[in-house]
Short mmCIF file of C-alpha atoms and ligand atoms in Angstrom, two decimals:
data_model
loop_
_atom_site.label_atom_id
_atom_site.label_comp_id
_atom_site.label_asym_id
_atom_site.label_seq_id
_atom_site.Cartn_x
_atom_site.Cartn_y
_atom_site.Cartn_z
CA UNK A 1 -38.05 17.18 -0.83
CA UNK A 2 -36.84 14.77 -3.44
CA UNK A 3 -36.09 11.18 -2.54
CA UNK A 4 -32.53 10.27 -1.65
CA UNK A 5 -31.79 6.72 -2.83
CA UNK A 6 -29.72 4.94 -0.19
CA UNK A 7 -27.17 2.49 -1.61
CA UNK A 8 -26.47 -1.10 -0.58
CA UNK A 9 -22.93 -2.40 -0.02
CA UNK A 10 -23.07 -3.91 -3.49
CA UNK A 11 -24.18 -0.61 -5.05
CA UNK A 12 -21.33 1.20 -3.28
CA UNK A 13 -18.79 -1.27 -4.64
CA UNK A 14 -20.12 -0.66 -8.16
CA UNK A 15 -19.87 3.09 -7.62
CA UNK A 16 -16.32 2.56 -6.36
CA UNK A 17 -15.46 0.67 -9.55
CA UNK A 18 -16.92 3.47 -11.69
CA UNK A 19 -15.14 6.08 -9.57
CA UNK A 20 -11.88 4.21 -9.89
CA UNK A 21 -12.15 4.15 -13.67
CA UNK A 22 -12.76 7.92 -13.71
CA UNK A 23 -9.72 8.41 -11.47
CA UNK A 24 -7.55 6.32 -13.77
CA UNK A 25 -8.89 8.14 -16.85
CA UNK A 26 -7.84 11.49 -15.36
CA UNK A 27 -4.39 10.02 -14.69
CA UNK A 28 -4.22 8.82 -18.29
CA UNK A 29 -4.58 12.36 -19.61
CA UNK A 30 -2.56 14.01 -16.79
CA UNK A 31 0.86 13.77 -18.51
CA UNK A 32 -0.66 15.28 -21.68
CA UNK A 33 -1.68 18.51 -19.89
CA UNK A 34 1.18 20.70 -21.09
CA UNK A 35 1.64 24.05 -22.85
CA UNK A 36 0.69 23.60 -26.51
CA UNK A 37 -1.50 20.55 -25.91
CA UNK A 38 -4.79 20.51 -27.80
CA UNK A 39 -7.68 19.66 -25.50
CA UNK A 40 -9.56 17.71 -28.19
CA UNK A 41 -6.63 15.28 -28.11
CA UNK A 42 -7.08 14.75 -24.36
CA UNK A 43 -10.72 14.01 -25.03
CA UNK A 44 -9.92 11.33 -27.60
CA UNK A 45 -7.46 9.63 -25.24
CA UNK A 46 -10.02 9.67 -22.42
CA UNK A 47 -12.84 8.27 -24.54
CA UNK A 48 -10.70 5.43 -25.87
CA UNK A 49 -9.46 4.56 -22.35
CA UNK A 50 -13.02 4.48 -20.96
CA UNK A 51 -14.37 2.32 -23.80
CA UNK A 52 -11.35 -0.02 -23.59
CA UNK A 53 -12.36 -0.65 -19.97
CA UNK A 54 -15.91 -1.66 -20.81
CA UNK A 55 -17.52 1.63 -19.83
CA UNK A 56 -19.24 4.50 -21.62
CA UNK A 57 -18.47 8.23 -21.29
CA UNK A 58 -21.26 9.73 -19.18
CA UNK A 59 -21.10 13.30 -20.45
CA UNK A 60 -21.05 12.64 -24.20
CA UNK A 61 -24.62 13.13 -25.40
CA UNK A 62 -25.77 14.42 -21.97
CA UNK A 63 -28.73 16.67 -22.70
CA UNK A 64 -30.15 19.68 -20.91
CA UNK A 65 -33.05 21.19 -22.85
CA UNK A 66 -31.73 21.65 -26.40
CA UNK A 67 -28.09 21.53 -25.36
CA UNK A 68 -26.30 18.22 -26.04
CA UNK A 69 -22.77 17.89 -24.61
CA UNK A 70 -20.47 16.76 -27.46
CA UNK A 71 -17.45 15.33 -25.61
CA UNK A 72 -16.17 12.81 -23.06
CA UNK A 73 -14.41 15.40 -20.88
CA UNK A 74 -15.35 18.84 -19.71
CA UNK A 75 -12.15 20.84 -20.15
CA UNK A 76 -12.38 24.25 -18.48
CA UNK A 77 -9.47 26.63 -19.05
CA UNK A 78 -8.58 29.76 -17.07
CA UNK A 79 -11.82 31.71 -16.34
CA UNK A 80 -14.01 28.77 -17.38
CA UNK A 81 -15.35 27.21 -14.19
CA UNK A 82 -16.99 24.05 -15.56
CA UNK A 83 -18.49 22.44 -18.68
CA UNK A 84 -15.87 23.71 -21.13
CA UNK A 85 -15.97 21.88 -24.47
CA UNK A 86 -12.64 20.40 -25.68
CA UNK A 87 -11.37 22.04 -28.84
CA UNK A 88 -8.37 22.99 -30.96
CA UNK A 89 -7.13 25.93 -28.88
CA UNK A 90 -3.69 24.98 -27.44
CA UNK A 91 -3.18 25.16 -23.66
CA UNK A 92 -1.13 28.15 -22.52
CA UNK A 93 1.73 28.13 -20.00
CA UNK A 94 0.75 29.56 -16.63
CA UNK A 95 -2.98 28.80 -16.75
CA UNK A 96 -5.20 26.42 -14.82
CA UNK A 97 -7.25 23.77 -16.59
CA UNK A 98 -10.00 21.84 -14.83
CA UNK A 99 -10.85 18.45 -16.28
CA UNK A 100 -14.12 16.78 -15.30
CA UNK A 101 -14.80 13.18 -16.30
CA UNK A 102 -17.84 10.92 -16.00
CA UNK A 103 -18.41 7.27 -16.89
CA UNK A 104 -21.12 4.65 -16.72
CA UNK A 105 -19.79 1.25 -15.70
CA UNK A 106 -22.06 -1.70 -14.96
CA UNK A 107 -25.10 0.63 -14.72
CA UNK A 108 -23.48 2.96 -12.15
CA UNK A 109 -22.01 6.40 -12.65
CA UNK A 110 -18.57 7.73 -11.74
CA UNK A 111 -17.75 11.47 -11.66
CA UNK A 112 -14.60 13.33 -10.61
CA UNK A 113 -12.74 16.52 -11.51
CA UNK A 114 -9.19 17.83 -11.09
CA UNK A 115 -7.58 21.21 -11.72
CA UNK A 116 -4.16 20.95 -13.34
CA UNK A 117 -1.47 23.61 -13.71
CA UNK A 118 -0.30 24.12 -17.29
CA UNK A 119 3.46 24.47 -16.86
CA UNK A 120 4.42 26.88 -14.08
CA UNK A 121 1.60 28.91 -12.54
CA UNK A 122 1.67 31.99 -10.29
CA UNK A 123 1.57 31.71 -6.49
CA UNK A 124 -1.89 33.29 -6.66
CA UNK A 125 -3.22 30.45 -8.83
CA UNK A 126 -1.45 27.89 -6.68
CA UNK A 127 -3.13 29.38 -3.57
CA UNK A 128 -6.50 29.09 -5.33
CA UNK A 129 -5.84 25.38 -5.94
CA UNK A 130 -4.69 24.88 -2.34
CA UNK A 131 -7.88 26.51 -0.98
CA UNK A 132 -10.22 24.67 -3.34
CA UNK A 133 -8.67 21.28 -2.61
CA UNK A 134 -8.53 21.96 1.14
CA UNK A 135 -12.22 22.90 1.16
CA UNK A 136 -13.02 19.56 -0.50
CA UNK A 137 -11.07 17.72 2.22
CA UNK A 138 -12.92 19.67 4.95
CA UNK A 139 -16.25 18.92 3.28
CA UNK A 140 -15.43 15.20 3.14
CA UNK A 141 -14.62 15.25 6.87
CA UNK A 142 -18.19 16.45 7.43
CA UNK A 143 -19.69 13.62 5.34
CA UNK A 144 -20.55 11.38 8.27
CA UNK A 145 -23.87 10.06 9.62
CA UNK A 146 -25.76 12.61 11.70
CA UNK A 147 -24.23 15.69 10.11
CA UNK A 148 -26.24 17.69 7.57
CA UNK A 149 -25.72 18.84 4.00
CA UNK A 150 -25.35 22.39 5.39
CA UNK A 151 -22.28 21.26 7.34
CA UNK A 152 -20.60 20.23 4.08
CA UNK A 153 -21.66 23.45 2.35
CA UNK A 154 -20.51 25.66 5.21
CA UNK A 155 -17.14 23.91 5.39
CA UNK A 156 -16.42 24.85 1.75
CA UNK A 157 -17.81 28.37 1.96
CA UNK A 158 -16.19 29.33 5.26
CA UNK A 159 -12.77 28.11 4.21
CA UNK A 160 -12.71 29.66 0.73
CA UNK A 161 -14.41 32.96 1.57
CA UNK A 162 -12.20 33.29 4.63
CA UNK A 163 -9.24 33.37 2.26
CA UNK A 164 -10.93 35.93 0.00
CA UNK A 165 -11.93 33.61 -2.85
CA UNK A 166 -15.29 33.55 -4.63
CA UNK A 167 -17.64 30.58 -4.13
CA UNK A 168 -19.72 29.79 -7.21
CA UNK A 169 -23.35 29.34 -6.23
CA UNK A 170 -25.08 28.59 -9.53
CA UNK A 171 -23.68 25.04 -9.71
CA UNK A 172 -23.71 22.43 -6.97
CA UNK A 173 -22.61 18.91 -6.08
CA UNK A 174 -25.14 16.11 -6.35
CA UNK A 175 -26.18 12.62 -5.37
CA UNK A 176 -24.90 9.90 -7.70
CA UNK A 177 -25.85 6.29 -8.39
CA UNK A 178 -27.67 4.76 -11.34
CA UNK A 179 -28.16 8.39 -12.41
CA UNK A 180 -25.47 11.04 -12.83
CA UNK A 181 -27.44 13.60 -10.87
CA UNK A 182 -29.64 12.47 -7.99
CA UNK A 183 -30.84 14.03 -4.75
CA UNK A 184 -29.48 15.56 -2.61
CA UNK A 185 -28.01 18.73 -4.03
CA UNK A 186 -24.70 19.57 -2.34
CA UNK A 187 -24.16 23.35 -2.55
CA UNK A 188 -20.79 24.94 -1.80
CA UNK A 189 -22.42 27.57 0.38
CA UNK A 190 -24.79 27.23 3.32
CA UNK A 191 -25.20 27.12 7.05
CA UNK A 192 -24.12 24.54 9.60
CA UNK A 193 -26.88 22.41 11.07
CA UNK A 194 -29.36 22.93 8.23
CA UNK A 195 -30.36 20.76 5.28
CA UNK A 196 -30.88 17.03 4.87
CA UNK A 197 -29.42 14.80 7.57
CA UNK A 198 -26.69 12.47 6.35
CA UNK A 199 -27.42 8.75 6.58
CA UNK A 200 -25.41 5.64 5.96
CA UNK A 201 -25.68 4.61 2.31
CA UNK A 202 -25.95 8.12 0.88
CA UNK A 203 -23.59 8.69 -2.05
CA UNK A 204 -22.84 12.07 -3.54
CA UNK A 205 -20.30 14.20 -5.35
CA UNK A 206 -18.73 17.14 -3.52
CA UNK A 207 -17.30 19.64 -5.98
CA UNK A 208 -16.17 23.08 -4.83
CA UNK A 209 -15.99 25.56 -7.75
CA UNK A 210 -13.93 28.49 -6.53
CA UNK A 211 -12.69 31.66 -8.23
CA UNK A 212 -9.91 34.14 -7.65
CA UNK A 213 -12.52 36.90 -7.93
CA UNK A 214 -16.31 37.04 -7.65
CA UNK A 215 -18.87 34.25 -7.37
CA UNK A 216 -21.05 35.23 -10.36
CA UNK A 217 -20.90 33.14 -13.52
CA UNK A 218 -22.20 33.38 -17.10
CA UNK A 219 -22.87 30.77 -19.77
CA UNK A 220 -21.46 31.14 -23.30
CA UNK A 221 -23.58 30.97 -26.44
CA UNK A 222 -22.55 27.29 -26.82
CA UNK A 223 -25.01 26.70 -23.91
CA UNK A 224 -22.35 24.84 -21.86
CA UNK A 225 -19.22 26.84 -21.10
CA UNK A 226 -19.67 28.44 -17.66
CA UNK A 227 -17.17 31.21 -16.94
CA UNK A 228 -16.73 33.74 -14.16
CA UNK A 229 -18.57 36.98 -14.86
CA UNK A 230 -15.46 38.99 -13.91
CA UNK A 231 -13.22 36.66 -16.00
CA UNK A 232 -11.15 35.67 -12.99
CA UNK A 233 -9.55 32.20 -13.06
CA UNK A 234 -11.31 29.32 -11.29
CA UNK A 235 -10.52 25.89 -9.83
CA UNK A 236 -12.65 22.77 -9.40
CA UNK A 237 -11.92 19.53 -7.53
CA UNK A 238 -14.53 16.79 -7.23
CA UNK A 239 -14.73 13.51 -5.32
CA UNK A 240 -17.49 10.92 -4.94
CA UNK A 241 -18.23 10.06 -1.32
CA UNK A 242 -20.27 7.36 0.42
CA UNK A 243 -21.54 8.08 3.93
CA UNK A 244 -20.61 5.05 6.07
CA UNK A 245 -20.95 4.17 9.74
CA UNK A 246 -17.21 4.60 10.28
CA UNK A 247 -17.03 7.92 8.38
CA UNK A 248 -16.74 9.20 4.85
CA UNK A 249 -15.68 6.64 2.25
CA UNK A 250 -14.13 8.42 -0.75
CA UNK A 251 -14.87 6.45 -3.93
CA UNK A 252 -12.54 8.38 -6.24
CA UNK A 253 -8.86 9.17 -5.79
CA UNK A 254 -6.28 11.64 -7.06
CA UNK A 255 -3.44 9.22 -6.23
CA UNK A 256 -3.16 7.94 -9.82
CA UNK A 257 -2.90 11.50 -11.15
CA UNK A 258 -0.35 12.49 -8.56
CA UNK A 259 1.78 9.44 -9.34
CA UNK A 260 2.43 11.03 -12.75
CA UNK A 261 2.18 14.82 -12.25
CA UNK A 262 2.84 17.20 -9.33
CA UNK A 263 -0.30 18.39 -7.54
CA UNK A 264 -0.75 22.16 -7.98
CA UNK A 265 -2.09 22.37 -4.41
CA UNK A 266 0.90 20.76 -2.75
CA UNK A 267 3.78 22.88 -1.55
CA UNK A 268 7.05 22.23 -3.33
CA UNK A 269 9.44 20.21 -1.17
MG1 MG B 301 -17.96 16.13 -12.47
MG1 MG B 302 -20.40 16.16 -10.52
#
């Protein structure tokens, strides 16, 4: 088993600062997510905002084997689950777009993702967003000392599969700190009562990746873009969490986003 680095109070405050900047970056691009918007433009706005705040985009230049990620944001449209590369293709009315953002601030990483609705979306897509977001909330409620990683995983899987949605298994949440990806892995599927026991000072990202159809995914020839094998639309919400004595401490927030755009997972008043 790989070593889980427990964080001090000071480390957690630095992670909170990095998480807060990611949250504010997503809010900065939120009003730009509209039909006809070009995702490369969102990327430029995000990169400038991050650098203006004394941080560095975490994903730009991120390397896996011979694949080097070229952008600040992962922008994943429609059947793309994660790791979509921003480009010149305009956003289309009625689709979902998931935006994932990472920064390095004062040596610590921040990482969060949000699925936006482009214009008006169908009830089916809205239900997918509701389920994905709800599963994240349920997973966070399980992020307390004494529970296990499997409790988090099972919370996501049980909720989403119970509603008939597909849970992507090939990608998982992860510990975060002075590295973007640390131990433990936080899968979105698993069994209650199994896996690493949660301890105070653990910090990790929980990120359900849920599809309207099946759970299988494929990677495009660009080596990054991960889409559902059956081409069904997908949603992805991600928060950073610290396990504390009193419960889960969420280090990122969607409040800034939802101050400027309506949440696709909230029922209309
Ligand atoms: Mg992320
Ligand atoms: Mg992540």
